[in-house]
mmCIF file of C-alpha atoms in Angstrom:
data_model
loop_
_atom_site.group_PDB
_atom_site.id
_atom_site.type_symbol
_atom_site.label_atom_id
_atom_site.label_comp_id
_atom_site.label_asym_id
_atom_site.label_seq_id
_atom_site.Cartn_x
_atom_site.Cartn_y
_atom_site.Cartn_z
ATOM 1 C CA GLY A 1 -62.440 -51.773 -52.325
ATOM 2 C CA ALA A 2 -61.557 -50.213 -55.652
ATOM 3 C CA VAL A 3 -63.818 -47.455 -56.887
ATOM 4 C CA VAL A 4 -62.261 -47.224 -60.331
ATOM 5 C CA SER A 5 -60.982 -50.139 -62.325
ATOM 6 C CA GLN A 6 -58.815 -50.092 -65.413
ATOM 7 C CA HIS A 7 -58.246 -52.901 -67.882
ATOM 8 C CA PRO A 8 -55.844 -54.152 -69.002
ATOM 9 C CA SER A 9 -53.190 -53.478 -66.358
ATOM 10 C CA TRP A 10 -50.531 -53.876 -68.982
ATOM 11 C CA VAL A 11 -50.487 -54.487 -72.695
ATOM 12 C CA ILE A 12 -47.837 -54.963 -75.338
ATOM 13 C CA CYS A 13 -48.748 -54.217 -78.904
ATOM 14 C CA LYS A 14 -47.003 -54.012 -82.254
ATOM 15 C CA SER A 15 -46.246 -50.701 -83.829
ATOM 16 C CA GLY A 16 -49.060 -49.620 -86.108
ATOM 17 C CA THR A 17 -51.814 -51.462 -84.278
ATOM 18 C CA SER A 18 -54.502 -49.989 -82.034
ATOM 19 C CA VAL A 19 -55.083 -50.772 -78.393
ATOM 20 C CA LYS A 20 -58.061 -50.040 -76.195
ATOM 21 C CA ILE A 21 -57.939 -49.296 -72.466
ATOM 22 C CA GLU A 22 -61.072 -49.377 -70.361
ATOM 23 C CA CYS A 23 -61.892 -47.350 -67.285
ATOM 24 C CA ARG A 24 -64.855 -48.393 -65.168
ATOM 25 C CA SER A 25 -66.460 -46.539 -62.320
ATOM 26 C CA LEU A 26 -67.568 -49.265 -59.938
ATOM 27 C CA ASP A 27 -69.386 -47.438 -57.168
ATOM 28 C CA PHE A 28 -71.173 -44.597 -58.803
ATOM 29 C CA GLN A 29 -72.238 -43.141 -62.095
ATOM 30 C CA ALA A 30 -69.686 -40.798 -63.560
ATOM 31 C CA THR A 31 -70.637 -38.270 -66.168
ATOM 32 C CA THR A 32 -67.059 -37.154 -66.321
ATOM 33 C CA MET A 33 -63.855 -39.161 -66.318
ATOM 34 C CA PHE A 34 -60.331 -37.990 -66.897
ATOM 35 C CA TRP A 35 -57.434 -39.602 -68.732
ATOM 36 C CA TYR A 36 -53.847 -38.946 -67.743
ATOM 37 C CA ARG A 37 -50.537 -40.056 -69.081
ATOM 38 C CA GLN A 38 -47.487 -40.624 -66.909
ATOM 39 C CA PHE A 39 -43.943 -41.300 -68.030
ATOM 40 C CA PRO A 40 -41.683 -43.113 -65.539
ATOM 41 C CA LYS A 41 -40.795 -40.931 -62.565
ATOM 42 C CA GLN A 42 -42.578 -37.994 -64.120
ATOM 43 C CA SER A 43 -45.784 -36.184 -63.428
ATOM 44 C CA LEU A 44 -49.242 -37.013 -64.619
ATOM 45 C CA MET A 45 -50.298 -35.018 -67.633
ATOM 46 C CA LEU A 46 -53.985 -34.578 -68.277
ATOM 47 C CA MET A 47 -54.790 -35.770 -71.756
ATOM 48 C CA ALA A 48 -58.532 -35.323 -71.965
ATOM 49 C CA THR A 49 -61.811 -35.035 -70.158
ATOM 50 C CA SER A 50 -64.240 -37.738 -71.079
ATOM 51 C CA ASN A 51 -67.876 -36.641 -71.073
ATOM 52 C CA GLU A 52 -70.699 -39.183 -71.081
ATOM 53 C CA GLY A 53 -72.771 -38.917 -74.206
ATOM 54 C CA SER A 54 -70.697 -36.220 -75.835
ATOM 55 C CA LYS A 55 -67.280 -35.576 -77.306
ATOM 56 C CA ALA A 56 -64.235 -35.607 -75.122
ATOM 57 C CA THR A 57 -62.385 -32.401 -74.409
ATOM 58 C CA TYR A 58 -58.690 -32.706 -75.238
ATOM 59 C CA GLU A 59 -55.854 -30.774 -73.698
ATOM 60 C CA GLN A 60 -53.616 -28.695 -75.863
ATOM 61 C CA GLY A 61 -51.099 -30.804 -77.747
ATOM 62 C CA VAL A 62 -53.038 -34.059 -77.460
ATOM 63 C CA GLU A 63 -54.096 -35.483 -80.815
ATOM 64 C CA LYS A 64 -57.758 -36.402 -80.681
ATOM 65 C CA ASP A 65 -57.473 -38.651 -83.715
ATOM 66 C CA LYS A 66 -54.608 -40.493 -82.107
ATOM 67 C CA PHE A 67 -56.214 -40.946 -78.699
ATOM 68 C CA LEU A 68 -59.866 -41.777 -79.237
ATOM 69 C CA ILE A 69 -62.064 -41.513 -76.199
ATOM 70 C CA ASN A 70 -65.503 -42.977 -75.942
ATOM 71 C CA HIS A 71 -67.729 -42.495 -72.891
ATOM 72 C CA ALA A 72 -70.815 -44.393 -73.931
ATOM 73 C CA SER A 73 -72.193 -45.103 -70.484
ATOM 74 C CA LEU A 74 -72.096 -43.615 -67.022
ATOM 75 C CA THR A 75 -69.725 -46.271 -65.815
ATOM 76 C CA LEU A 76 -67.370 -46.834 -68.725
ATOM 77 C CA SER A 77 -64.894 -44.702 -70.647
ATOM 78 C CA THR A 78 -62.452 -46.158 -73.159
ATOM 79 C CA LEU A 79 -59.209 -44.758 -74.497
ATOM 80 C CA THR A 80 -58.036 -46.176 -77.824
ATOM 81 C CA VAL A 81 -54.512 -45.466 -78.894
ATOM 82 C CA THR A 82 -54.641 -45.708 -82.667
ATOM 83 C CA SER A 83 -51.724 -46.646 -84.901
ATOM 84 C CA ALA A 84 -49.532 -46.935 -81.866
ATOM 85 C CA HIS A 85 -45.843 -46.092 -82.030
ATOM 86 C CA PRO A 86 -43.082 -46.734 -79.521
ATOM 87 C CA GLU A 87 -43.274 -43.144 -78.300
ATOM 88 C CA ASP A 88 -46.834 -43.876 -77.162
ATOM 89 C CA SER A 89 -45.434 -46.313 -74.625
ATOM 90 C CA SER A 90 -46.461 -44.927 -71.270
ATOM 91 C CA PHE A 91 -48.578 -45.416 -68.179
ATOM 92 C CA TYR A 92 -52.161 -44.336 -68.739
ATOM 93 C CA ILE A 93 -54.350 -43.521 -65.766
ATOM 94 C CA CYS A 94 -58.009 -42.607 -65.532
ATOM 95 C CA SER A 95 -59.767 -40.863 -62.733
ATOM 96 C CA VAL A 96 -63.308 -40.240 -61.637
ATOM 97 C CA ALA A 97 -64.628 -37.434 -59.491
ATOM 98 C CA GLY A 98 -67.072 -38.572 -56.824
ATOM 99 C CA GLY A 99 -69.924 -36.261 -55.994
ATOM 100 C CA GLY A 100 -70.552 -32.951 -57.705
ATOM 101 C CA GLY A 101 -68.835 -29.616 -58.121
ATOM 102 C CA SER A 102 -65.512 -28.585 -56.693
ATOM 103 C CA GLY A 103 -64.221 -30.377 -53.621
ATOM 104 C CA ASN A 104 -64.907 -33.841 -55.037
ATOM 105 C CA THR A 105 -63.091 -36.887 -53.897
ATOM 106 C CA ILE A 106 -61.124 -38.047 -56.892
ATOM 107 C CA TYR A 107 -60.465 -41.691 -57.407
ATOM 108 C CA PHE A 108 -57.793 -43.092 -59.678
ATOM 109 C CA GLY A 109 -57.644 -46.298 -61.574
ATOM 110 C CA GLU A 110 -54.702 -48.591 -61.050
ATOM 111 C CA GLY A 111 -53.286 -47.537 -64.390
ATOM 112 C CA SER A 112 -52.457 -49.345 -67.604
ATOM 113 C CA TRP A 113 -48.931 -49.885 -68.848
ATOM 114 C CA LEU A 114 -48.704 -49.717 -72.622
ATOM 115 C CA THR A 115 -45.590 -50.903 -74.384
ATOM 116 C CA VAL A 116 -45.402 -50.526 -78.138
ATOM 117 C CA VAL A 117 -42.767 -52.656 -79.823
ATOM 118 C CA ALA B 1 -52.184 -19.787 -66.107
ATOM 119 C CA GLN B 2 -52.773 -22.686 -63.771
ATOM 120 C CA ARG B 3 -49.543 -24.285 -62.715
ATOM 121 C CA VAL B 4 -48.117 -26.373 -59.878
ATOM 122 C CA THR B 5 -44.409 -26.378 -59.191
ATOM 123 C CA GLN B 6 -42.502 -28.865 -57.068
ATOM 124 C CA PRO B 7 -38.898 -27.673 -57.181
ATOM 125 C CA GLU B 8 -37.296 -30.812 -55.788
ATOM 126 C CA LYS B 9 -37.195 -33.922 -57.921
ATOM 127 C CA LEU B 10 -35.639 -35.989 -55.169
ATOM 128 C CA LEU B 11 -35.509 -35.505 -51.429
ATOM 129 C CA SER B 12 -33.418 -37.857 -49.383
ATOM 130 C CA VAL B 13 -33.556 -37.868 -45.597
ATOM 131 C CA PHE B 14 -32.672 -40.191 -42.733
ATOM 132 C CA LYS B 15 -35.319 -41.894 -40.645
ATOM 133 C CA GLY B 16 -36.513 -39.643 -37.855
ATOM 134 C CA ALA B 17 -35.525 -36.434 -39.624
ATOM 135 C CA PRO B 18 -38.092 -33.749 -40.483
ATOM 136 C CA VAL B 19 -39.373 -33.594 -44.004
ATOM 137 C CA GLU B 20 -40.735 -30.733 -46.064
ATOM 138 C CA LEU B 21 -41.810 -31.227 -49.648
ATOM 139 C CA LYS B 22 -42.319 -27.920 -51.370
ATOM 140 C CA CYS B 23 -45.223 -26.994 -53.594
ATOM 141 C CA ASN B 24 -46.059 -23.653 -55.158
ATOM 142 C CA TYR B 25 -49.028 -22.925 -57.321
ATOM 143 C CA SER B 26 -50.371 -20.374 -59.741
ATOM 144 C CA TYR B 27 -54.131 -20.041 -60.050
ATOM 145 C CA SER B 28 -56.492 -17.178 -60.696
ATOM 146 C CA GLY B 29 -59.264 -17.961 -58.292
ATOM 147 C CA SER B 30 -59.780 -19.972 -55.144
ATOM 148 C CA PRO B 31 -57.758 -23.124 -55.595
ATOM 149 C CA GLU B 32 -58.300 -26.456 -54.022
ATOM 150 C CA LEU B 33 -55.015 -28.174 -53.335
ATOM 151 C CA PHE B 34 -54.127 -31.769 -52.716
ATOM 152 C CA TRP B 35 -51.183 -33.969 -51.990
ATOM 153 C CA TYR B 36 -51.181 -37.384 -53.612
ATOM 154 C CA VAL B 37 -48.802 -40.229 -52.880
ATOM 155 C CA GLN B 38 -47.773 -43.083 -55.130
ATOM 156 C CA TYR B 39 -45.999 -45.974 -53.462
ATOM 157 C CA SER B 40 -43.953 -48.307 -55.582
ATOM 158 C CA ARG B 41 -46.205 -50.311 -57.944
ATOM 159 C CA GLN B 42 -49.379 -48.946 -56.439
ATOM 160 C CA ARG B 43 -52.027 -46.576 -57.709
ATOM 161 C CA LEU B 44 -52.051 -42.918 -56.925
ATOM 162 C CA GLN B 45 -53.886 -42.170 -53.693
ATOM 163 C CA LEU B 46 -54.990 -39.077 -51.929
ATOM 164 C CA LEU B 47 -52.868 -38.136 -48.935
ATOM 165 C CA LEU B 48 -54.565 -34.960 -47.886
ATOM 166 C CA ARG B 49 -56.487 -31.948 -49.143
ATOM 167 C CA HIS B 50 -56.272 -28.433 -47.853
ATOM 168 C CA ILE B 51 -59.966 -27.968 -47.157
ATOM 169 C CA SER B 52 -60.013 -30.793 -44.643
ATOM 170 C CA ARG B 53 -57.028 -29.479 -42.662
ATOM 171 C CA GLU B 54 -56.297 -32.931 -41.342
ATOM 172 C CA SER B 55 -53.152 -34.857 -40.610
ATOM 173 C CA ILE B 56 -52.688 -38.170 -42.414
ATOM 174 C CA LYS B 57 -49.860 -40.538 -41.535
ATOM 175 C CA GLY B 58 -48.282 -37.672 -39.632
ATOM 176 C CA PHE B 59 -48.218 -35.373 -42.666
ATOM 177 C CA THR B 60 -49.694 -31.902 -42.655
ATOM 178 C CA ALA B 61 -49.914 -29.149 -45.238
ATOM 179 C CA ASP B 62 -51.027 -25.578 -44.820
ATOM 180 C CA LEU B 63 -52.241 -23.415 -47.645
ATOM 181 C CA ASN B 64 -50.409 -20.110 -47.677
ATOM 182 C CA LYS B 65 -52.209 -17.846 -50.105
ATOM 183 C CA GLY B 66 -49.701 -15.012 -49.652
ATOM 184 C CA GLU B 67 -46.839 -17.236 -50.739
ATOM 185 C CA THR B 68 -49.049 -19.370 -53.003
ATOM 186 C CA SER B 69 -47.613 -22.429 -51.363
ATOM 187 C CA PHE B 70 -48.888 -25.721 -50.010
ATOM 188 C CA HIS B 71 -45.806 -27.426 -48.578
ATOM 189 C CA LEU B 72 -46.111 -30.912 -47.138
ATOM 190 C CA LYS B 73 -44.467 -31.528 -43.787
ATOM 191 C CA LYS B 74 -43.772 -34.346 -41.409
ATOM 192 C CA PRO B 75 -41.738 -33.932 -38.230
ATOM 193 C CA PHE B 76 -40.226 -37.431 -38.168
ATOM 194 C CA ALA B 77 -39.860 -39.342 -41.414
ATOM 195 C CA GLN B 78 -40.314 -43.106 -41.537
ATOM 196 C CA GLU B 79 -38.899 -45.544 -44.044
ATOM 197 C CA GLU B 80 -42.390 -46.434 -45.201
ATOM 198 C CA ASP B 81 -42.899 -42.833 -46.255
ATOM 199 C CA SER B 82 -40.579 -43.429 -49.214
ATOM 200 C CA ALA B 83 -42.686 -42.792 -52.298
ATOM 201 C CA MET B 84 -43.487 -40.300 -55.034
ATOM 202 C CA TYR B 85 -45.437 -37.298 -53.820
ATOM 203 C CA TYR B 86 -47.484 -35.120 -56.129
ATOM 204 C CA CYS B 87 -48.966 -31.766 -55.327
ATOM 205 C CA ALA B 88 -52.099 -31.076 -57.359
ATOM 206 C CA LEU B 89 -54.529 -28.251 -57.929
ATOM 207 C CA SER B 90 -58.156 -28.559 -58.832
ATOM 208 C CA GLY B 91 -60.684 -26.216 -60.270
ATOM 209 C CA TRP B 92 -64.298 -27.246 -60.694
ATOM 210 C CA GLY B 93 -65.255 -30.718 -61.733
ATOM 211 C CA GLY B 94 -62.384 -32.909 -60.748
ATOM 212 C CA LYS B 95 -59.793 -31.892 -63.334
ATOM 213 C CA LEU B 96 -56.388 -31.966 -61.668
ATOM 214 C CA ILE B 97 -53.182 -30.208 -62.525
ATOM 215 C CA PHE B 98 -50.194 -31.998 -61.077
ATOM 216 C CA GLY B 99 -46.777 -30.842 -60.108
ATOM 217 C CA GLN B 100 -43.721 -32.657 -61.398
ATOM 218 C CA GLY B 101 -43.547 -34.847 -58.346
ATOM 219 C CA THR B 102 -40.949 -35.278 -55.621
ATOM 220 C CA GLU B 103 -39.426 -38.628 -54.835
ATOM 221 C CA LEU B 104 -38.967 -38.967 -51.111
ATOM 222 C CA SER B 105 -36.343 -41.450 -50.012
ATOM 223 C CA VAL B 106 -36.116 -42.169 -46.290
ATOM 224 C CA LYS B 107 -32.952 -43.985 -45.359
ATOM 225 C CA PRO B 108 -32.568 -46.137 -42.261
#
């Protein structure tokens, strides 16, 4: 069964509104989760590392005020796209590393399609 | 700098033909390398990782540190192998750096 679950699978929102995407670790507690963004037929780009109980670590070029990440519990991280614009339309994927240290098994969520109109 | 390069955006072969999807990496340290596959409308899933040295669905990949490569190979492609393939590199903690991806199209 699924180890990581994302919700919603797809969402359409109006330009200027905010939308929240949830990532849940179902089988184990995850102190760290990762958020990626994928444009159609393109690679996954790491956006940020979500750390339970502390601030997320954002990759260069990713606006932290635009993409708010909250990792309030060991099984849930949320990504909120604030004041969404059409260029934010993309496929957002979270992942969780199982176990500890390098050599983890990494599980991906099913992804969330965001369309901003 | 950490980087993964997949030079081919699209690879088209006929069923039964050999397949090689190229991957080169740049990493200052001991990398851990993976191949992920994404079938149409499905989530990304792990195909294989270099430390396990296994063969999954007939695919193999050998880490060549001299050439900094981790090419994915299969001797006889099947139609069901058609998918997007991503080479990825991991440091500590599960953070992955992905290549641009190669779309494999296996024609009947």
